[in-house]
XYZ file of C-alpha atoms in Angstrom:
576
model
C 117.247 35.436 48.537
C 119.722 35.743 45.669
C 119.116 34.593 42.130
C 120.642 31.269 41.130
C 124.129 31.730 39.767
C 124.926 30.267 36.339
C 128.586 30.033 35.354
C 129.596 30.682 31.763
C 132.063 28.491 29.903
C 133.871 31.717 28.992
C 134.351 32.618 32.632
C 133.196 35.743 34.391
C 132.799 37.871 37.484
C 129.463 37.311 39.247
C 128.585 40.180 41.550
C 125.990 40.841 44.219
C 124.655 44.173 45.430
C 126.547 44.495 48.716
C 129.454 42.051 48.624
C 131.283 41.041 51.790
C 133.300 38.113 50.492
C 135.196 37.238 47.301
C 135.349 33.601 46.209
C 137.775 32.651 43.424
C 137.025 29.429 41.517
C 139.816 27.829 39.471
C 138.744 24.855 37.372
C 140.573 21.658 36.437
C 142.695 20.773 33.417
C 141.038 20.573 29.993
C 137.746 21.935 31.323
C 135.844 25.210 31.716
C 134.361 27.085 34.687
C 131.065 25.267 34.052
C 132.514 22.250 35.870
C 132.478 24.396 39.036
C 128.748 25.188 38.709
C 127.568 23.235 41.744
C 130.485 24.558 43.766
C 129.313 28.092 42.971
C 125.726 27.228 43.948
C 126.772 25.971 47.378
C 129.007 29.006 47.887
C 126.122 31.377 47.168
C 123.833 29.310 49.391
C 126.243 29.575 52.335
C 127.477 33.098 51.586
C 124.731 35.068 49.796
C 126.794 38.252 49.938
C 129.707 36.829 48.006
C 131.119 37.895 44.674
C 132.415 34.974 42.614
C 135.309 35.261 40.194
C 135.549 32.219 37.912
C 137.993 32.850 35.050
C 138.294 30.519 32.077
C 141.846 29.230 32.258
C 143.871 28.373 29.113
C 144.620 24.866 30.376
C 143.575 22.703 27.446
C 145.471 19.755 25.985
C 146.893 22.031 23.290
C 148.014 24.769 25.689
C 151.670 25.796 25.744
C 151.149 28.745 28.078
C 153.570 29.373 30.911
C 152.007 28.382 34.252
C 154.022 31.155 35.921
C 152.538 33.751 33.588
C 149.084 32.262 34.090
C 149.375 32.576 37.876
C 150.605 36.166 37.599
C 147.706 36.929 35.270
C 145.180 35.557 37.767
C 146.734 37.602 40.573
C 146.589 40.694 38.370
C 142.952 40.066 37.448
C 142.015 39.759 41.120
C 143.798 43.034 41.890
C 141.780 44.695 39.116
C 138.351 43.603 40.369
C 136.213 46.704 41.020
C 135.394 45.875 44.651
C 138.706 44.290 45.672
C 139.219 46.790 48.481
C 135.753 46.277 49.952
C 135.887 42.565 50.779
C 136.333 41.452 54.361
C 137.642 38.063 53.270
C 138.707 36.008 50.250
C 138.341 32.269 49.630
C 140.157 30.312 46.931
C 138.643 27.079 45.625
C 140.729 25.114 43.143
C 140.108 21.791 41.432
C 143.021 19.548 40.382
C 145.438 21.766 38.477
C 143.422 24.788 39.625
C 144.228 23.882 43.229
C 147.951 24.263 42.562
C 147.295 27.594 40.856
C 145.333 28.750 43.909
C 148.351 28.172 46.142
C 150.650 29.809 43.598
C 148.494 32.937 43.360
C 148.360 33.148 47.155
C 152.165 32.895 47.301
C 152.636 35.578 44.642
C 150.238 37.865 46.478
C 152.502 37.673 49.527
C 155.565 38.697 47.535
C 157.160 35.328 46.830
C 160.061 35.568 44.386
C 161.222 33.101 41.697
C 164.067 32.199 44.080
C 161.451 31.049 46.640
C 162.202 33.848 49.057
C 160.000 36.581 50.488
C 161.475 39.927 49.520
C 161.002 42.339 52.455
C 161.122 45.262 50.021
C 158.386 43.788 47.842
C 155.111 44.711 49.497
C 152.339 42.085 49.429
C 149.343 42.832 47.255
C 146.703 44.803 49.196
C 144.316 41.852 49.274
C 146.867 39.181 50.269
C 146.084 39.325 53.984
C 142.362 38.883 53.314
C 142.744 35.303 52.063
C 141.189 33.362 54.907
C 140.566 29.938 53.391
C 141.825 27.782 50.512
C 139.910 24.692 49.401
C 141.753 22.126 47.298
C 139.668 19.563 45.414
C 141.524 16.484 44.120
C 144.638 18.633 44.027
C 147.743 17.508 42.175
C 149.626 19.029 45.093
C 152.764 16.972 44.651
C 152.446 16.697 40.884
C 150.958 14.165 38.496
C 152.619 11.000 37.279
C 151.535 8.273 34.884
C 150.816 5.624 37.486
C 148.841 2.491 38.203
C 146.116 4.685 39.712
C 144.938 5.355 36.166
C 142.584 3.091 34.315
C 144.374 1.099 31.573
C 142.947 3.218 28.751
C 143.664 6.477 30.582
C 147.178 5.289 31.344
C 147.721 4.529 27.660
C 146.383 7.935 26.615
C 148.517 9.770 29.185
C 151.569 7.788 28.111
C 150.951 8.788 24.494
C 150.319 12.375 25.589
C 153.538 12.405 27.601
C 155.459 11.125 24.576
C 153.944 13.909 22.462
C 154.804 16.452 25.149
C 158.400 15.229 25.246
C 158.580 15.624 21.472
C 157.275 19.186 21.757
C 159.745 20.037 24.512
C 162.905 18.445 23.136
C 162.333 18.775 19.384
C 160.006 21.747 18.889
C 161.214 23.694 21.919
C 157.656 24.225 23.204
C 156.713 23.276 26.757
C 153.186 21.862 27.251
C 151.484 23.673 30.114
C 150.540 20.411 31.818
C 154.244 19.534 32.169
C 154.523 22.384 34.658
C 152.350 20.376 37.041
C 154.228 17.098 36.772
C 155.868 15.845 39.932
C 159.181 17.643 40.384
C 158.554 20.157 37.575
C 160.297 23.516 38.188
C 156.988 25.416 38.388
C 155.542 23.042 40.963
C 158.814 22.803 42.880
C 159.068 26.583 43.091
C 155.435 26.891 44.173
C 155.955 24.438 47.020
C 159.165 26.150 48.126
C 157.484 29.568 47.972
C 154.744 28.328 50.290
C 157.417 27.107 52.707
C 159.203 30.463 52.549
C 156.025 32.398 53.325
C 155.318 30.151 56.284
C 158.865 30.626 57.610
C 158.477 34.394 57.214
C 155.726 34.301 59.835
C 152.819 35.172 57.548
C 149.409 34.188 58.894
C 148.389 31.066 57.023
C 144.846 30.641 55.722
C 142.760 27.632 56.687
C 143.530 25.079 53.989
C 141.304 22.054 53.443
C 142.050 19.347 50.911
C 139.187 17.147 49.724
C 140.316 13.722 48.504
C 138.064 11.446 46.464
C 138.182 7.820 47.587
C 137.681 6.690 43.974
C 140.097 9.110 42.319
C 140.821 7.514 38.952
C 143.514 9.957 37.868
C 146.014 10.599 40.633
C 147.418 8.319 43.287
C 147.490 9.413 46.947
C 151.204 10.169 46.577
C 150.338 12.730 43.867
C 147.411 14.134 45.830
C 149.161 14.670 49.142
C 151.926 17.150 49.790
C 152.959 16.546 53.366
C 156.144 18.501 52.713
C 154.386 21.856 52.387
C 150.916 20.858 53.553
C 151.533 19.657 57.087
C 148.957 22.158 58.405
C 146.263 21.161 55.918
C 143.014 19.513 56.914
C 142.510 16.374 54.835
C 138.959 15.165 54.268
C 137.879 12.143 52.244
C 134.854 12.260 49.953
C 133.329 8.810 49.653
C 132.890 7.544 46.101
C 134.197 10.708 44.419
C 136.378 10.388 41.318
C 138.922 12.960 40.191
C 136.490 14.923 38.026
C 133.289 14.198 39.934
C 134.570 15.559 43.235
C 133.333 18.953 42.010
C 129.851 17.511 41.394
C 127.777 18.086 44.501
C 124.520 16.135 44.280
C 121.688 16.725 46.733
C 122.703 16.316 50.356
C 123.028 12.742 51.538
C 124.814 11.570 54.669
C 127.642 13.397 56.386
C 130.175 11.825 54.019
C 128.487 12.888 50.785
C 130.332 15.260 48.490
C 128.004 18.175 49.198
C 128.118 17.700 52.962
C 131.892 17.408 53.016
C 132.266 20.476 50.824
C 129.943 22.545 53.032
C 131.965 21.501 56.048
C 135.241 22.424 54.356
C 133.789 25.759 53.258
C 132.275 26.918 56.525
C 133.579 24.992 59.546
C 135.945 26.510 62.072
C 139.282 24.888 62.832
C 137.987 22.960 65.833
C 135.264 21.324 63.753
C 137.657 20.693 60.869
C 140.115 18.995 63.192
C 137.380 16.676 64.442
C 136.264 15.795 60.910
C 139.643 15.414 59.192
C 141.869 12.397 58.729
C 144.744 12.123 61.187
C 148.306 12.708 60.067
C 149.081 9.010 60.530
C 146.175 8.019 58.279
C 147.356 10.442 55.630
C 150.924 9.171 55.904
C 149.740 5.637 55.079
C 149.240 6.782 51.486
C 152.432 8.751 51.169
C 155.920 7.658 50.159
C 158.270 9.693 52.294
C 161.745 10.855 51.465
C 164.110 7.923 51.061
C 166.302 8.683 54.051
C 167.296 5.477 55.792
C 167.114 7.188 59.190
C 163.530 8.308 58.577
C 161.057 5.503 59.303
C 158.217 7.310 61.035
C 155.882 10.134 60.098
C 158.078 12.965 58.769
C 158.470 15.712 61.338
C 160.269 19.026 61.191
C 163.746 18.786 62.713
C 164.886 22.264 63.693
C 168.001 20.925 65.400
C 169.436 19.674 62.097
C 171.898 22.237 60.726
C 173.483 20.337 57.815
C 171.956 18.149 55.103
C 174.031 16.312 52.518
C 172.598 14.757 49.365
C 174.609 11.780 48.092
C 173.247 10.731 44.692
C 174.414 7.855 42.494
C 174.789 7.693 38.720
C 174.201 5.371 35.788
C 174.630 1.608 35.906
C 174.685 1.823 39.689
C 172.291 0.864 42.478
C 173.843 3.398 44.834
C 174.668 1.216 47.823
C 177.872 3.219 48.379
C 175.959 6.460 48.971
C 175.095 5.512 52.529
C 178.709 4.794 53.371
C 179.837 8.237 52.245
C 176.859 9.815 54.015
C 177.820 7.994 57.201
C 181.334 9.428 56.953
C 180.064 12.978 56.483
C 177.705 12.649 59.432
C 180.470 11.287 61.635
C 182.629 14.325 60.840
C 179.767 16.781 61.375
C 178.239 15.131 64.407
C 175.307 12.820 63.892
C 172.865 14.955 65.828
C 173.180 17.995 63.587
C 173.693 16.436 60.140
C 171.264 14.411 58.075
C 171.637 12.718 54.716
C 169.485 12.088 51.670
C 170.643 8.947 49.886
C 167.567 8.453 47.757
C 167.708 6.278 44.662
C 165.944 6.752 41.346
C 166.581 3.108 40.469
C 169.093 1.383 38.242
C 169.724 3.692 35.283
C 171.349 2.008 32.251
C 173.292 3.780 29.523
C 170.495 3.462 26.950
C 167.859 5.492 28.839
C 170.556 7.962 29.909
C 170.995 8.905 26.252
C 167.316 9.926 26.030
C 166.889 13.561 27.162
C 163.285 13.102 28.315
C 164.300 10.220 30.593
C 167.146 12.271 32.050
C 164.703 15.146 32.608
C 162.389 12.871 34.596
C 165.283 12.033 36.929
C 166.033 15.744 37.373
C 162.419 16.300 38.397
C 162.744 13.381 40.810
C 165.654 15.201 42.474
C 163.663 18.435 42.740
C 160.836 16.590 44.472
C 163.315 15.108 46.952
C 164.743 18.569 47.559
C 161.378 20.062 48.538
C 160.756 17.307 51.059
C 164.193 17.771 52.595
C 163.725 21.552 52.839
C 160.424 21.046 54.626
C 161.902 18.605 57.149
C 165.065 20.593 57.870
C 164.155 24.292 57.542
C 167.202 25.583 59.455
C 169.791 23.461 57.654
C 172.290 24.379 54.970
C 172.512 21.895 52.106
C 175.383 20.247 50.240
C 175.614 17.707 47.426
C 177.876 14.829 46.434
C 177.044 13.345 43.037
C 178.538 10.681 40.826
C 178.061 10.208 37.081
C 174.430 11.003 36.222
C 174.058 12.351 39.760
C 176.236 15.282 38.667
C 174.037 15.931 35.644
C 170.928 15.944 37.846
C 172.208 18.806 39.976
C 173.601 20.857 37.083
C 170.324 20.619 35.176
C 168.286 21.310 38.315
C 170.270 24.512 38.888
C 169.560 25.581 35.305
C 165.812 25.054 35.347
C 164.905 25.892 38.947
C 166.405 29.036 40.523
C 164.616 28.241 43.790
C 167.012 25.480 44.884
C 170.143 26.224 46.912
C 173.073 24.161 48.131
C 174.811 26.672 50.359
C 177.619 24.361 51.495
C 178.610 23.461 47.949
C 178.775 20.415 45.709
C 181.274 17.702 44.830
C 181.210 16.014 41.423
C 182.769 12.611 40.717
C 182.792 11.045 37.250
C 180.882 14.076 35.991
C 178.803 13.855 32.818
C 178.179 17.605 32.669
C 179.387 19.692 29.720
C 182.808 21.231 30.209
C 181.508 24.717 29.365
C 178.840 24.696 32.088
C 178.679 28.279 33.394
C 179.180 27.904 37.122
C 179.567 31.667 37.482
C 175.792 31.966 36.975
C 175.069 29.858 40.044
C 177.965 30.541 42.438
C 177.307 31.790 45.077
C 173.597 32.531 44.531
C 172.469 28.906 44.297
C 175.553 26.945 45.216
C 178.260 27.954 47.656
C 181.254 26.377 45.907
C 182.010 23.345 43.805
C 184.690 20.695 43.467
C 185.119 18.407 40.468
C 187.259 15.275 40.545
C 188.850 14.399 37.193
C 189.793 10.728 36.799
C 192.886 9.456 35.001
C 191.121 6.722 33.045
C 187.386 7.478 32.915
C 186.692 5.851 29.557
C 182.917 5.926 30.135
C 182.875 9.738 30.178
C 185.646 10.080 27.588
C 183.740 8.109 24.956
C 180.038 8.595 25.605
C 179.110 11.988 27.167
C 182.264 13.703 25.929
C 181.681 12.321 22.442
C 178.175 13.797 22.457
C 179.580 17.116 23.672
C 182.121 17.204 20.844
C 179.349 16.468 18.340
C 177.250 19.234 19.963
C 174.483 16.743 20.648
C 172.408 16.917 23.843
C 173.477 18.660 27.058
C 175.920 16.155 28.544
C 179.694 16.304 28.405
C 183.137 15.380 29.599
C 183.803 17.303 32.817
C 184.807 14.064 34.526
C 187.327 13.407 31.744
C 189.009 16.800 31.251
C 187.452 19.097 33.871
C 185.333 22.260 33.732
C 186.468 25.389 31.902
C 184.786 27.929 34.194
C 187.312 29.326 36.708
C 184.609 29.373 39.404
C 184.838 25.579 39.484
C 187.742 23.752 41.127
C 189.056 20.692 39.286
C 190.983 18.073 41.252
C 193.559 16.521 38.913
C 193.580 13.589 39.188
C 191.750 10.725 40.879
C 193.628 7.605 39.876
C 191.351 5.100 38.160
C 188.220 4.776 36.069
C 184.675 6.138 36.306
C 184.290 5.613 40.070
C 187.865 6.520 41.023
C 186.880 9.555 43.102
C 184.575 7.465 45.284
C 187.499 5.626 46.886
C 187.376 5.644 50.718
C 190.600 7.659 50.942
C 188.698 10.618 49.420
C 185.829 10.633 51.904
C 187.553 12.648 54.623
C 188.540 15.474 52.262
C 185.032 15.474 50.784
C 183.531 15.871 54.256
C 185.990 18.638 55.135
C 185.159 20.493 51.908
C 181.389 20.591 52.336
C 181.345 20.958 56.121
C 184.317 23.232 56.784
C 185.106 24.726 53.367
C 188.572 23.173 53.356
C 189.919 22.711 49.820
C 191.976 19.626 49.006
C 195.069 19.920 46.838
C 193.915 20.699 43.300
C 196.878 18.893 41.759
C 197.595 15.371 42.993
C 201.348 14.825 42.679
C 202.588 11.779 40.833
C 199.254 11.091 39.127
C 198.726 11.848 35.441
C 195.996 11.029 32.911
C 196.152 7.814 30.951
C 197.338 8.675 27.403
C 195.126 5.931 25.987
C 192.093 7.513 27.612
C 192.996 10.932 26.261
C 193.099 9.306 22.837
C 189.667 7.776 23.414
C 188.333 11.252 24.072
C 189.945 12.623 20.923
C 188.525 9.777 18.858
C 185.153 9.670 20.646
C 183.193 10.972 17.656
C 184.634 8.258 15.433
C 183.954 5.611 18.091
C 180.347 6.789 18.297
C 180.027 6.564 14.528
C 181.487 3.060 14.419
C 179.181 1.884 17.207
C 176.068 3.228 15.497
C 177.074 1.914 12.071
C 178.067 -1.417 13.567
C 174.829 -1.976 15.474
C 172.608 -0.880 12.594
C 174.779 -2.600 10.001
C 174.594 -6.014 11.630
C 170.819 -5.728 11.885
C 170.537 -4.571 8.277
C 172.726 -7.445 7.071
C 170.556 -9.983 8.864
C 167.405 -8.491 7.355
C 169.013 -8.552 3.902
C 169.790 -12.242 4.292
C 166.230 -12.863 5.394
C 164.931 -11.015 2.336
C 167.083 -12.790 -0.215
C 167.259 -16.266 1.264
C 164.305 -18.646 1.273
C 163.705 -22.190 2.457
C 164.916 -23.412 5.815
C 167.330 -20.506 6.215
C 164.464 -18.010 6.602
C 163.259 -19.140 10.055
C 166.847 -19.554 11.265
C 167.810 -16.030 10.222
C 164.548 -14.662 11.686
C 165.313 -16.314 15.008
C 168.845 -14.957 14.873
C 167.597 -11.443 14.133
C 165.170 -11.552 17.061
C 167.968 -12.746 19.325
C 170.182 -9.914 18.092
C 167.500 -7.293 18.806
C 167.039 -8.755 22.279
C 170.779 -8.600 22.980
C 170.911 -4.952 21.864
C 167.949 -4.180 24.125
C 169.615 -5.848 27.109
C 172.852 -3.946 26.527
C 171.049 -0.605 26.288
C 168.660 -1.091 29.203
C 170.601 -3.195 31.683
C 174.305 -2.765 31.056
């Protein structure tokens, strides 16, 4: 009989005399290894000859560490353990954020690259093939979001924390570690794609069991479940367990108690796990699948699909047109071999578009959609048609996540990307080729994004107004009309031919020239911006001045007028 194990808050390596098994415990966010104490006790009870490695992870609220570096550090520490070559098997047990790290470390051990490929020349770590089981407790597998699953106070605190994190990222240039685990974050996206790549490479997959608390007060089922890369997982519910308390294993109760369910997940063979796990249909009930209008049932892998086209809308647009263009592309390709992703991130007004943290959240939304599509259509090549903010989403996604690829190329319409975007960095490694339609009278881009580009503010610009500068991009001059000119039905055939067959349209449209008035708007865009800002603030300041200096009956009238003015400004910024 072994002595009772006691985990230290500083972490440690807990050895036995003749170890046969290594168990790695990775704790949750803003906690220490002590929270895994009862997990360690059950592990030693079931496997007396097990060494336990429980590092203290730098995952506090104030942590700005890189999650990639943290995962590499854990993998390196495991490789340095004195008995690493003697173990017959390895088990990873991760809680919440630690569960994601467990999968990441496993992927790195098998040679996964930042591009989410498996390099045949990069040999797996010697212990990689010994990983036989991974247990995920209340895992943020798909990434956390501030959602209605949180209690009101927790939701308020996380909202404040997110605002602080956005300030750190966009003003101080420091990325909070927890942002790496947000839904669609580059770290999480890459981790999920790496797991897919390892599976496709034919590597033997470990038994993976995910324990889900029925009373999880932190993450919603859609955050907890990752059906895209976890289709082979065994999902087991733990009755009455909250997000933190799922790691607390009180004395054995019935078969659905936390301790009983954990023992089962830790020791049962696949036949027993299959009998005790939730069915795929039950799991799917709590999951919001990819927004593909052809996909209404449980997502299944479609090996016969060879082409996938994303058609993504922009600002001030509900995106109804995306399905019409997608239908055209599929008709050219053949409906049986081509699928579309026409997902929507909701109506996106100009006001929120000007906020970099809101734009970033939409980029992460796109990355999440990408992972799901890659999992459903593993043999397909991808392409992209974007309009307005939809062009910004892809450009930013390429910058922050080297694991995504659109082999068949991209088409930009009404682009809000900076003109100096360096396409040569991404063609052909991440994107096969690109086509950019320049409109003759796109005043939206000429004034707003292009004005910000000329003032060197933010990372948007006027590619839809004047075109890209990089010679690796192809600018079509010109689409006759305003911001949505390139979406005209007479362009759909050439778009389909470009992404499906690589056929370039004429880069210079004869008889069409830019509107001189719109060129002037672009030249004067900085002044227009200044007048708009001064005008909006000036009117408000004048009304407040009147309120300050005037008394009597005029006070309430001016107050009411000021409130109405603020409301009108809000409506214009958030709904126009």
